[in-house]
Amino acid sequence: MFPLFKPAGDSALAVIFGDEIDEGINEKVHAVARAMEKASPEWLIEVVPTYTSLYIYYDPLRISYSEVAGAVGPFLGTKPEKGKRRVVKIPVAYGGDFGPDIGFVAEYNGLSVDEVIEIHSKPLYRVYMLGFLPGFAYLGGMDERIATPRLEKPRLKVPAGSVGIAGKQTGWYAIESPGGWRLIGRTPLKTFDPLKTPPSIVTPGDYVKFVPIGEEEFREIYEGNRGKEDD
Amino acid sequence: MIELLSVPSLTTVQDSGRRGYQRFGVPVGGVMDEVSARLANYLVGNDDKAPLLEFALKGPTLRFNASAVFAVGGDAEVRLNGVEISPWRSYWAKRGDVLEIGILKSGFYGYVAFAGGIKCEPILGSCSTYLRANFGKALKAGEGLKLGYAILTGKAGKELPEEFIPVYAEESEIRVIPGPQEDHFTKKGIETFLNSTYEVTPESDRMGYRLEGPEIEHSEKGAEVITDAVPPGAVQVPKNGKPIIMLADGQTTGGYPKIGVVARVDIPKVAQTRPGGRLRFKAVSVEEAQERLRKREKIMEAIKGFIRGEMKAYRLKVGERVVAFTKVEKR
């Protein structure tokens, strides 16, 4: 039954690869997304990969829905490239003014603050998708031992770079915004910069590793505003 | 350069939007009503993509600090140095002239286009103001805007044929392509959606319009989906059963099921429905929506050609409507 094709209006085709949050399904979504971008047919406007679906935005003045559906067919067999994963290291200064809720997260889960940091910075998180607000990453793989409910009353202003936990999710605020996540730290990196190409430090399909740093290192990176990336 | 003297409502610089960044969470953005904005741009000799001013309900007052050619798009009373002039027509303004735009008599968004467009530093390839991410800003009185270079000769005095002046209704029928999550609704829920009249609420902005009306029933699959892409025009139905239509600044992804997506040809009609206005929905096939879009684009091309003097419009006696355009023969 999967993949399933559905029109999402007159300018987008939704290709649905599954109905659960699953790394294998998401890898497939990204593999097809990358292949389509690489081929970049003239009618293609953009692709938006999500957890389980790939939205293909096309120009209906150049191609009809049924022609798009036909043209997408050959890409569906694209296999995820094994062993080729980009890991983006995100330095995080945990606690203090950077992460005012880390004490609550620790207490709520019966852990020490150091344990929260260790548990949070250990996994390799998968970037399932980006959306909601510019640069907002949906990460998968947080340890349930540090899961914590959102604030009852969201903050009006969360600084850009704040790293937080909401239920079983973790991630960072790429731009300053209101927000209800429990803030546990902050990254000095500019995770979203519209003047750069691509504008976001992570791309869907990447992996993220949080690296604990001290306050001094935070200032150093913040002022130098340098990125840390490697394969 | 133009200087804003008073800005009574949200006024921003917009263009045709950003393409290619939705996967980074950046909305398409751009003008709310592409038809009105494009027509205003055509009248001053610009192409579809030129940045222009967009205002909501009440227009700004501005002064020209250099001569310029402009056109106002929208159903408003317009004055140049206190003398009433027409919208949907391009005028020459000289240094010191003051343009006043009143309250829109119908519709929600109005436009002011200038020959050469408004100069701006594009962000991700577009001058669209997107306030939530601080791309551009809400304009305030006292601010100056630079215009792009344009040869002004021959650009003033262009008029839109009356038949093509947009009409903004208080109640509209909106074509919707069903899906892609219609299985999250009961048959009864879909019937409610298609057979009811919904009112645009005051909690409506560039991001989306929230509608009030009969509650749409979800199926046993429920009112949440795994976070999925949200195209412009998507009609999302959260748990309370009240539809929300996502528009220019709509978020790129979301977790509410989509009962349908508004046909692109009808997005301007939605955008121009002000709070208190009413919408009814009609299901159409993707093929029909695309066919209508192609037809509309043919007409838009013809209007552009007509304003540029490359096309002639023929007015038939029947109902006095323009029904044909032909190319002007070059000698």
Coordinates of C-alpha atoms in Angstrom, one line a residue:
Chain A
M1 CA 0.0 0.0 0.0
F2 CA 3.0 2.4 0.5
P3 CA 4.1 4.6 -1.1
L4 CA 0.8 6.3 -1.5
F5 CA 0.3 9.2 -3.9
K6 CA -2.1 12.0 -3.0
P7 CA -2.7 15.5 -4.3
A8 CA -2.1 18.2 -1.7
G9 CA -3.8 21.0 -3.6
D10 CA -3.1 21.8 -7.2
S11 CA 0.6 22.5 -6.8
A12 CA 1.9 19.7 -4.5
L13 CA 2.0 15.9 -4.6
A14 CA 2.2 14.1 -1.3
V15 CA 4.1 10.8 -1.4
I16 CA 3.4 8.9 1.8
F17 CA 5.9 6.3 2.7
G18 CA 4.4 5.0 6.0
D19 CA 2.3 5.8 9.0
E20 CA 4.7 5.7 11.9
I21 CA 7.8 7.6 13.1
D22 CA 10.5 5.2 12.0
E23 CA 14.1 5.7 11.0
G24 CA 13.9 3.4 8.0
I25 CA 10.8 5.1 6.6
N26 CA 12.4 8.5 7.2
E27 CA 15.6 7.4 5.5
K28 CA 13.6 6.5 2.4
V29 CA 11.8 9.9 2.4
H30 CA 15.2 11.7 2.5
A31 CA 16.8 9.4 -0.1
V32 CA 14.0 10.1 -2.6
A33 CA 14.0 13.9 -1.7
R34 CA 17.8 14.1 -2.4
A35 CA 17.4 12.2 -5.7
M36 CA 14.7 14.5 -6.9
E37 CA 16.6 17.6 -5.9
K38 CA 19.7 16.2 -7.7
A39 CA 17.7 15.6 -10.9
S40 CA 15.9 18.9 -10.4
P41 CA 13.4 18.6 -13.3
E42 CA 12.3 22.0 -14.6
W43 CA 8.8 21.7 -13.2
L44 CA 10.1 21.0 -9.6
I45 CA 9.8 24.0 -7.3
E46 CA 10.9 22.3 -4.0
V47 CA 10.7 19.2 -1.9
V48 CA 9.7 19.1 1.7
P49 CA 10.6 15.9 3.5
T50 CA 8.8 15.1 6.7
Y51 CA 8.7 12.1 9.1
T52 CA 6.7 9.8 6.8
S53 CA 6.0 11.8 3.7
L54 CA 7.6 13.8 0.9
Y55 CA 5.8 16.8 -0.5
I56 CA 6.8 17.6 -4.0
Y57 CA 5.9 21.2 -4.9
Y58 CA 5.6 21.6 -8.7
D59 CA 4.6 24.2 -11.2
P60 CA 1.1 23.3 -12.5
L61 CA 1.7 25.6 -15.4
R62 CA 4.4 23.3 -16.7
I63 CA 3.1 19.9 -15.7
S64 CA -0.2 18.2 -14.7
Y65 CA -0.8 16.2 -11.5
S66 CA -0.8 12.9 -13.4
E67 CA 2.4 13.7 -15.2
V68 CA 4.1 14.5 -11.9
A69 CA 2.9 11.3 -10.4
G70 CA 4.4 9.5 -13.4
A71 CA 7.7 11.4 -13.2
V72 CA 8.1 10.6 -9.5
G73 CA 7.8 6.9 -10.0
P74 CA 11.4 6.2 -11.1
F75 CA 12.8 8.0 -8.0
L76 CA 10.9 5.8 -5.6
G77 CA 13.4 3.0 -5.9
T78 CA 16.3 5.2 -4.6
K79 CA 18.1 3.5 -1.8
P80 CA 19.3 5.3 1.3
E81 CA 23.1 5.6 1.1
K82 CA 24.4 3.4 3.8
G83 CA 27.1 4.6 6.2
K84 CA 27.1 8.1 4.8
R85 CA 25.7 10.2 7.5
R86 CA 26.6 13.8 8.2
V87 CA 27.1 14.4 11.9
V88 CA 26.7 18.0 13.1
K89 CA 28.2 18.8 16.5
I90 CA 26.3 21.3 18.5
P91 CA 28.2 22.7 21.5
V92 CA 25.9 23.4 24.4
A93 CA 26.5 25.2 27.7
Y94 CA 24.2 23.4 30.1
G95 CA 22.5 24.9 33.1
G96 CA 22.8 28.3 34.8
D97 CA 21.4 31.2 32.9
F98 CA 21.6 29.2 29.7
G99 CA 19.4 26.4 30.9
P100 CA 17.2 27.7 33.8
D101 CA 15.0 24.6 33.8
I102 CA 17.7 21.9 34.1
G103 CA 17.2 21.7 37.9
F104 CA 13.5 20.9 37.3
V105 CA 14.3 18.3 34.6
A106 CA 16.7 16.6 37.0
E107 CA 14.3 16.7 40.0
Y108 CA 11.3 15.6 37.9
N109 CA 13.2 12.5 36.7
G110 CA 15.0 11.8 40.0
L111 CA 18.4 12.5 38.5
S112 CA 21.3 14.8 39.2
V113 CA 22.0 17.7 36.9
D114 CA 25.2 16.0 35.7
E115 CA 23.3 12.9 34.9
V116 CA 20.8 14.9 32.8
I117 CA 23.7 16.5 30.9
E118 CA 25.3 13.1 30.4
I119 CA 22.1 11.4 29.2
H120 CA 21.2 14.4 26.9
S121 CA 24.6 14.7 25.2
K122 CA 25.1 10.9 24.7
P123 CA 22.9 9.9 21.8
L124 CA 23.3 10.6 18.1
Y125 CA 20.0 12.3 17.3
R126 CA 18.5 12.0 13.9
V127 CA 17.1 15.1 12.2
Y128 CA 13.8 13.7 11.0
M129 CA 12.6 17.0 9.5
L130 CA 12.7 20.8 9.8
G131 CA 9.6 22.9 10.0
F132 CA 7.2 24.9 12.2
L133 CA 9.6 27.9 12.4
P134 CA 12.7 28.6 10.3
G135 CA 15.5 26.2 11.4
F136 CA 13.4 24.3 13.9
A137 CA 14.6 20.7 13.9
Y138 CA 12.5 17.6 14.8
L139 CA 15.1 15.4 16.4
G140 CA 14.6 11.7 17.2
G141 CA 16.2 9.5 19.8
M142 CA 16.0 11.3 23.1
D143 CA 16.4 9.0 26.2
E144 CA 13.0 8.8 28.0
R145 CA 14.8 9.0 31.3
I146 CA 14.9 12.8 30.9
A147 CA 11.5 13.3 29.3
T148 CA 9.7 16.3 31.0
P149 CA 6.4 18.0 30.4
R150 CA 6.3 21.5 28.9
L151 CA 6.0 24.6 31.0
E152 CA 2.5 25.3 32.2
K153 CA 2.9 28.8 31.0
P154 CA 5.1 29.3 28.0
R155 CA 7.8 32.0 28.2
L156 CA 7.2 35.0 26.0
K157 CA 10.7 35.1 24.8
V158 CA 13.2 32.3 24.5
P159 CA 16.6 33.3 23.2
A160 CA 17.8 31.9 19.9
G161 CA 20.1 28.9 20.5
S162 CA 18.2 27.7 23.6
V163 CA 18.2 23.9 23.9
G164 CA 15.2 22.4 25.5
I165 CA 13.0 19.4 26.3
A166 CA 9.3 19.0 25.7
G167 CA 7.9 15.6 26.6
K168 CA 10.0 13.1 24.8
Q169 CA 11.4 15.6 22.3
T170 CA 14.5 17.7 22.4
G171 CA 15.8 20.4 20.2
W172 CA 16.8 24.0 20.0
Y173 CA 15.1 27.3 19.3
A174 CA 16.8 28.5 16.1
I175 CA 15.3 32.0 16.3
E176 CA 14.1 34.0 19.3
S177 CA 10.4 33.1 19.9
P178 CA 7.9 32.4 22.6
G179 CA 8.1 28.9 23.8
G180 CA 7.1 26.3 26.4
W181 CA 10.0 23.9 26.4
R182 CA 12.1 23.2 29.5
L183 CA 15.3 25.0 28.8
I184 CA 18.4 23.0 29.8
G185 CA 21.2 24.9 27.9
R186 CA 22.1 27.1 25.0
T187 CA 24.3 26.7 21.9
P188 CA 26.6 29.6 20.9
L189 CA 26.2 28.6 17.3
K190 CA 23.9 30.5 15.0
T191 CA 21.8 27.5 14.0
F192 CA 19.8 29.5 11.5
D193 CA 21.2 32.3 9.4
P194 CA 19.2 33.5 6.4
L195 CA 22.3 35.0 4.9
K196 CA 23.9 31.6 4.5
T197 CA 23.2 28.9 2.0
P198 CA 21.8 26.6 3.3
P199 CA 20.3 28.8 6.0
S200 CA 20.1 26.1 8.6
I201 CA 23.0 24.4 10.3
V202 CA 21.3 21.1 9.9
T203 CA 19.5 19.6 7.0
P204 CA 16.8 16.9 7.3
G205 CA 18.5 13.5 7.4
D206 CA 21.6 14.8 9.3
Y207 CA 22.6 13.6 12.7
V208 CA 23.2 15.8 15.7
K209 CA 25.6 15.3 18.6
F210 CA 25.4 17.7 21.5
V211 CA 28.8 18.5 23.0
P212 CA 28.8 20.0 26.6
I213 CA 31.0 23.1 26.9
G214 CA 31.7 25.6 29.7
E215 CA 30.7 29.2 29.9
E216 CA 34.0 30.5 28.8
E217 CA 34.0 28.3 25.7
F218 CA 30.5 29.5 25.0
R219 CA 31.6 33.1 25.0
E220 CA 34.6 32.3 22.8
I221 CA 32.5 30.5 20.2
Y222 CA 29.7 33.0 20.4
E223 CA 32.0 35.9 19.7
G224 CA 33.9 34.1 17.0
N225 CA 30.6 32.6 15.8
R226 CA 32.4 29.6 14.2
G227 CA 30.7 26.4 13.4
K228 CA 31.8 22.9 14.3
E229 CA 31.0 20.4 11.7
D230 CA 32.6 17.2 10.5
D231 CA 31.7 13.9 8.9
Chain B
M1 CA 12.7 57.6 -2.4
I2 CA 9.3 57.7 -0.7
E3 CA 8.7 58.6 2.9
L4 CA 5.9 57.1 5.0
L5 CA 3.9 59.9 6.7
S6 CA 1.3 57.7 8.4
V7 CA 0.9 54.0 8.6
P8 CA -2.5 53.1 10.1
S9 CA -2.4 49.4 9.6
L10 CA 0.1 46.6 9.1
T11 CA 2.1 47.6 6.0
T12 CA 5.0 45.5 4.7
V13 CA 7.1 45.1 1.6
Q14 CA 6.2 41.9 -0.2
D15 CA 6.9 40.2 -3.5
S16 CA 6.0 36.9 -5.1
G17 CA 7.6 34.9 -2.2
R18 CA 10.4 32.5 -1.4
R19 CA 10.9 29.3 -3.2
G20 CA 13.1 26.4 -2.1
Y21 CA 13.3 26.9 1.7
Q22 CA 10.2 25.3 3.1
R23 CA 12.3 22.3 4.0
F24 CA 14.3 24.5 6.4
G25 CA 11.0 25.7 7.9
V26 CA 10.9 29.0 6.0
P27 CA 7.4 29.7 4.6
V28 CA 6.8 30.8 1.0
G29 CA 5.5 34.2 2.2
G30 CA 4.9 37.0 -0.3
V31 CA 1.7 38.9 -1.2
M32 CA -1.6 37.6 0.2
D33 CA -3.4 38.3 -3.0
E34 CA -1.2 37.6 -6.0
V35 CA -3.8 38.8 -8.5
S36 CA -4.2 42.3 -7.1
A37 CA -0.5 42.6 -6.5
R38 CA 0.5 41.5 -10.0
L39 CA -2.1 43.8 -11.6
A40 CA -0.8 46.7 -9.6
N41 CA 2.8 45.9 -10.7
Y42 CA 1.7 45.5 -14.4
L43 CA 0.2 49.0 -14.3
V44 CA 3.5 50.6 -13.5
G45 CA 5.4 48.4 -16.0
N46 CA 6.9 46.0 -13.5
D47 CA 7.0 42.2 -13.8
D48 CA 5.2 39.8 -11.4
K49 CA 8.0 39.7 -8.9
A50 CA 8.7 43.3 -8.2
P51 CA 8.5 44.2 -4.4
L52 CA 5.6 46.5 -3.5
L53 CA 3.8 47.7 -0.4
E54 CA 1.0 45.6 1.0
F55 CA -1.4 47.1 3.6
A56 CA -4.4 45.7 5.5
L57 CA -7.7 47.5 5.5
K58 CA -6.4 51.1 5.7
G59 CA -3.6 52.4 3.5
P60 CA -0.7 54.6 4.4
T61 CA 0.0 58.2 3.5
L62 CA 3.3 58.8 1.9
R63 CA 5.4 61.5 0.3
F64 CA 7.5 61.3 -2.8
N65 CA 11.0 62.7 -2.4
A66 CA 11.7 62.2 -6.1
S67 CA 9.4 61.7 -9.1
A68 CA 8.0 58.3 -9.5
V69 CA 5.2 56.4 -11.2
F70 CA 2.8 54.4 -8.9
A71 CA -0.5 52.6 -8.9
V72 CA -2.8 51.6 -6.1
G73 CA -4.4 48.2 -6.2
G74 CA -7.5 47.9 -4.0
D75 CA -11.0 49.3 -3.5
A76 CA -10.0 52.4 -1.7
E77 CA -10.4 56.2 -1.9
V78 CA -7.1 57.6 -3.1
R79 CA -5.9 61.2 -3.1
L80 CA -2.8 62.8 -4.6
N81 CA -2.2 66.2 -3.0
G82 CA -5.8 66.1 -1.8
V83 CA -7.3 65.5 -5.2
E84 CA -9.2 62.2 -5.7
I85 CA -7.6 59.8 -8.1
S86 CA -8.5 56.3 -9.2
P87 CA -7.1 53.0 -8.0
W88 CA -6.1 50.6 -10.7
R89 CA -4.5 53.3 -12.8
S90 CA -0.9 54.5 -12.9
Y91 CA 0.1 58.1 -12.1
W92 CA 3.2 60.2 -12.3
A93 CA 4.1 61.8 -8.9
K94 CA 6.7 64.6 -8.6
R95 CA 8.9 65.5 -5.8
G96 CA 6.9 66.6 -2.7
D97 CA 3.6 65.1 -3.8
V98 CA 1.6 63.4 -1.1
L99 CA -0.4 60.2 -1.7
E100 CA -3.2 59.3 0.8
I101 CA -4.9 56.0 0.7
G102 CA -8.1 55.6 2.6
I103 CA -9.9 52.6 4.1
L104 CA -10.7 49.7 1.7
K105 CA -14.4 49.7 0.9
S106 CA -14.1 46.0 0.1
G107 CA -11.4 43.4 0.5
F108 CA -8.8 43.0 3.2
Y109 CA -5.4 43.7 1.5
G110 CA -4.4 46.6 -0.7
Y111 CA -1.2 47.3 -2.7
V112 CA 0.9 50.2 -3.8
A113 CA 3.3 49.4 -6.7
F114 CA 6.0 51.7 -7.9
A115 CA 7.8 51.6 -11.3
G116 CA 11.1 49.9 -10.7
G117 CA 9.8 48.3 -7.5
I118 CA 10.9 48.9 -3.9
K119 CA 14.6 48.4 -3.4
C120 CA 15.5 45.9 -0.7
E121 CA 18.2 43.4 0.4
P122 CA 16.7 40.1 -0.5
I123 CA 16.7 37.4 2.2
L124 CA 16.8 33.9 0.8
G125 CA 16.1 35.3 -2.6
S126 CA 13.1 37.3 -1.8
C127 CA 12.0 40.7 -0.4
S128 CA 9.0 39.3 1.3
T129 CA 8.6 40.5 4.9
Y130 CA 8.2 37.6 7.3
L131 CA 7.8 39.1 10.7
R132 CA 8.1 36.0 12.8
A133 CA 11.7 35.5 11.8
N134 CA 12.6 39.2 11.5
F135 CA 12.9 39.1 7.7
G136 CA 12.1 42.7 7.0
K137 CA 9.9 44.6 9.4
A138 CA 6.4 46.2 9.9
L139 CA 6.8 49.7 8.4
K140 CA 6.3 52.7 10.6
A141 CA 5.6 56.4 10.0
G142 CA 8.8 58.3 9.3
E143 CA 10.5 55.5 7.4
G144 CA 11.9 56.0 3.9
L145 CA 11.9 53.4 1.1
K146 CA 14.2 53.5 -1.9
L147 CA 12.7 52.7 -5.3
G148 CA 14.5 50.7 -7.9
Y149 CA 15.7 52.4 -11.0
A150 CA 13.1 52.7 -13.8
I151 CA 12.7 54.9 -16.9
L152 CA 9.4 56.6 -16.1
T153 CA 8.5 57.9 -19.5
G154 CA 5.3 56.3 -20.8
K155 CA 4.6 54.4 -17.6
A156 CA 1.9 56.7 -16.2
G157 CA -1.7 56.8 -17.3
K158 CA -2.1 53.1 -17.8
E159 CA -5.5 51.8 -16.8
L160 CA -6.9 48.4 -16.1
P161 CA -10.0 47.6 -18.3
E162 CA -13.0 47.8 -16.0
E163 CA -13.9 44.2 -16.5
F164 CA -10.6 43.1 -14.9
I165 CA -10.8 45.2 -11.8
P166 CA -10.9 42.7 -9.0
V167 CA -14.2 42.5 -7.1
Y168 CA -13.9 41.5 -3.5
A169 CA -17.0 39.8 -2.1
E170 CA -18.2 39.4 1.4
E171 CA -19.2 35.8 0.7
S172 CA -17.3 33.6 -1.7
E173 CA -17.4 30.0 -2.9
I174 CA -13.9 28.6 -2.6
R175 CA -12.7 25.6 -4.6
V176 CA -10.9 23.0 -2.5
I177 CA -9.1 19.9 -3.6
P178 CA -10.0 17.2 -1.1
G179 CA -7.3 15.6 1.0
P180 CA -4.6 14.6 1.6
Q181 CA -5.9 13.5 5.0
E182 CA -9.6 13.2 4.3
D183 CA -9.6 9.8 6.1
H184 CA -9.2 11.7 9.4
F185 CA -12.8 12.9 8.9
T186 CA -16.1 11.1 9.0
K187 CA -18.4 11.3 5.9
K188 CA -20.6 13.5 8.0
G189 CA -17.6 15.7 8.8
I190 CA -16.8 16.2 5.1
E191 CA -20.4 16.9 4.3
T192 CA -20.5 19.5 7.1
F193 CA -17.4 21.2 5.6
L194 CA -18.9 21.3 2.1
N195 CA -22.4 22.2 3.0
S196 CA -21.9 25.0 5.6
T197 CA -21.0 28.6 5.5
Y198 CA -18.0 29.6 7.6
E199 CA -17.2 33.1 8.9
V200 CA -13.6 34.5 8.9
T201 CA -12.8 35.4 12.6
P202 CA -10.7 38.3 13.8
E203 CA -7.9 35.9 14.7
S204 CA -6.9 35.9 11.1
D205 CA -3.6 37.2 9.8
R206 CA -0.9 36.6 7.1
M207 CA -0.3 33.2 8.7
G208 CA -3.8 31.8 8.4
Y209 CA -7.5 32.5 8.7
R210 CA -9.4 30.9 11.5
L211 CA -13.1 30.1 10.6
E212 CA -16.2 29.9 12.8
G213 CA -19.0 27.6 11.8
P214 CA -20.4 24.1 12.2
E215 CA -17.9 21.7 13.8
I216 CA -16.3 19.2 11.4
E217 CA -16.3 15.7 12.8
H218 CA -13.1 13.7 12.9
S219 CA -13.0 10.0 12.3
E220 CA -11.6 7.5 14.7
K221 CA -8.1 8.4 13.3
G222 CA -8.4 11.6 15.3
A223 CA -7.4 15.3 15.1
E224 CA -3.7 14.7 15.0
V225 CA -1.3 13.4 12.4
I226 CA 2.4 12.7 12.5
T227 CA 3.8 16.2 11.7
D228 CA 3.4 16.6 8.0
A229 CA 4.0 19.3 5.4
V230 CA 1.4 22.1 5.1
P231 CA 1.1 23.7 1.7
P232 CA -0.3 27.3 1.3
G233 CA -4.1 27.1 1.1
A234 CA -4.2 23.9 3.3
V235 CA -7.4 23.7 5.3
Q236 CA -6.4 22.2 8.7
V237 CA -9.0 21.1 11.2
P238 CA -7.8 20.9 14.8
K239 CA -9.7 19.1 17.6
N240 CA -12.3 21.8 18.0
G241 CA -13.6 21.0 14.5
K242 CA -13.1 24.6 13.2
P243 CA -11.1 24.9 10.0
I244 CA -8.0 27.1 9.6
I245 CA -6.8 28.1 6.2
M246 CA -3.1 28.4 6.0
L247 CA -1.9 31.4 3.9
A248 CA 1.3 33.2 2.8
D249 CA 3.1 33.1 6.2
G250 CA 1.7 29.7 7.2
Q251 CA 4.1 27.3 8.9
T252 CA 5.7 24.8 6.6
T253 CA 4.7 21.8 8.6
G254 CA 2.1 20.9 11.2
G255 CA 0.2 18.2 13.0
Y256 CA -3.4 18.8 12.3
P257 CA -5.2 16.8 9.6
K258 CA -5.9 18.6 6.3
I259 CA -9.4 18.1 4.9
G260 CA -8.5 19.8 1.7
V261 CA -6.3 22.4 0.0
V262 CA -7.7 25.6 -1.5
A263 CA -7.2 25.8 -5.3
R264 CA -4.5 28.4 -6.1
V265 CA -6.9 30.4 -8.2
D266 CA -9.1 31.0 -5.2
I267 CA -6.4 31.8 -2.6
P268 CA -6.8 35.6 -3.4
K269 CA -10.5 35.3 -2.7
V270 CA -9.8 33.8 0.7
A271 CA -7.1 36.4 1.5
Q272 CA -9.5 39.3 0.6
T273 CA -12.3 38.1 2.8
R274 CA -12.1 40.3 5.9
P275 CA -13.1 39.2 9.4
G276 CA -16.9 38.7 9.4
G277 CA -16.9 37.7 5.8
R278 CA -18.1 34.3 4.8
L279 CA -16.8 31.3 2.8
R280 CA -18.4 28.2 1.4
F281 CA -16.4 25.3 0.1
K282 CA -16.8 23.3 -3.1
A283 CA -14.8 20.1 -3.8
V284 CA -13.1 20.1 -7.2
S285 CA -10.6 17.7 -8.8
V286 CA -6.9 18.6 -9.0
E287 CA -7.4 18.6 -12.8
E288 CA -10.1 21.1 -12.7
A289 CA -8.1 23.4 -10.3
Q290 CA -5.1 23.2 -12.6
E291 CA -7.2 23.9 -15.7
R292 CA -8.6 27.0 -14.1
L293 CA -5.2 28.2 -13.1
R294 CA -3.9 27.8 -16.7
K295 CA -6.9 29.8 -17.9
R296 CA -6.3 32.5 -15.4
E297 CA -2.7 32.8 -16.3
K298 CA -3.6 33.2 -20.0
I299 CA -5.8 36.1 -19.0
M300 CA -3.1 37.6 -16.8
E301 CA -0.7 37.4 -19.7
A302 CA -3.2 39.1 -21.9
I303 CA -3.8 41.9 -19.4
K304 CA 0.0 42.4 -19.1
G305 CA 0.2 42.6 -22.8
F306 CA -2.7 45.0 -23.1
I307 CA -1.2 47.4 -20.5
R308 CA 2.1 47.3 -22.3
G309 CA 0.4 48.1 -25.6
E310 CA 1.3 44.7 -27.1
M311 CA -2.3 43.5 -27.1
K312 CA -5.6 44.9 -28.1
A313 CA -8.7 44.2 -26.2
Y314 CA -12.0 43.7 -28.0
R315 CA -15.2 44.7 -26.3
L316 CA -18.1 42.7 -27.6
K317 CA -21.6 44.1 -27.3
V318 CA -22.8 41.1 -25.4
G319 CA -22.8 42.3 -21.8
E320 CA -20.0 44.8 -22.7
R321 CA -17.4 42.4 -21.5
V322 CA -13.9 42.0 -23.0
V323 CA -13.8 38.6 -24.4
A324 CA -10.9 38.6 -26.8
F325 CA -7.4 39.9 -27.0
T326 CA -5.3 40.0 -30.1
K327 CA -1.7 41.0 -30.7
V328 CA -1.1 44.5 -32.0
E329 CA 0.4 44.3 -35.5
K330 CA 3.9 45.9 -35.7
R331 CA 4.5 47.9 -38.8

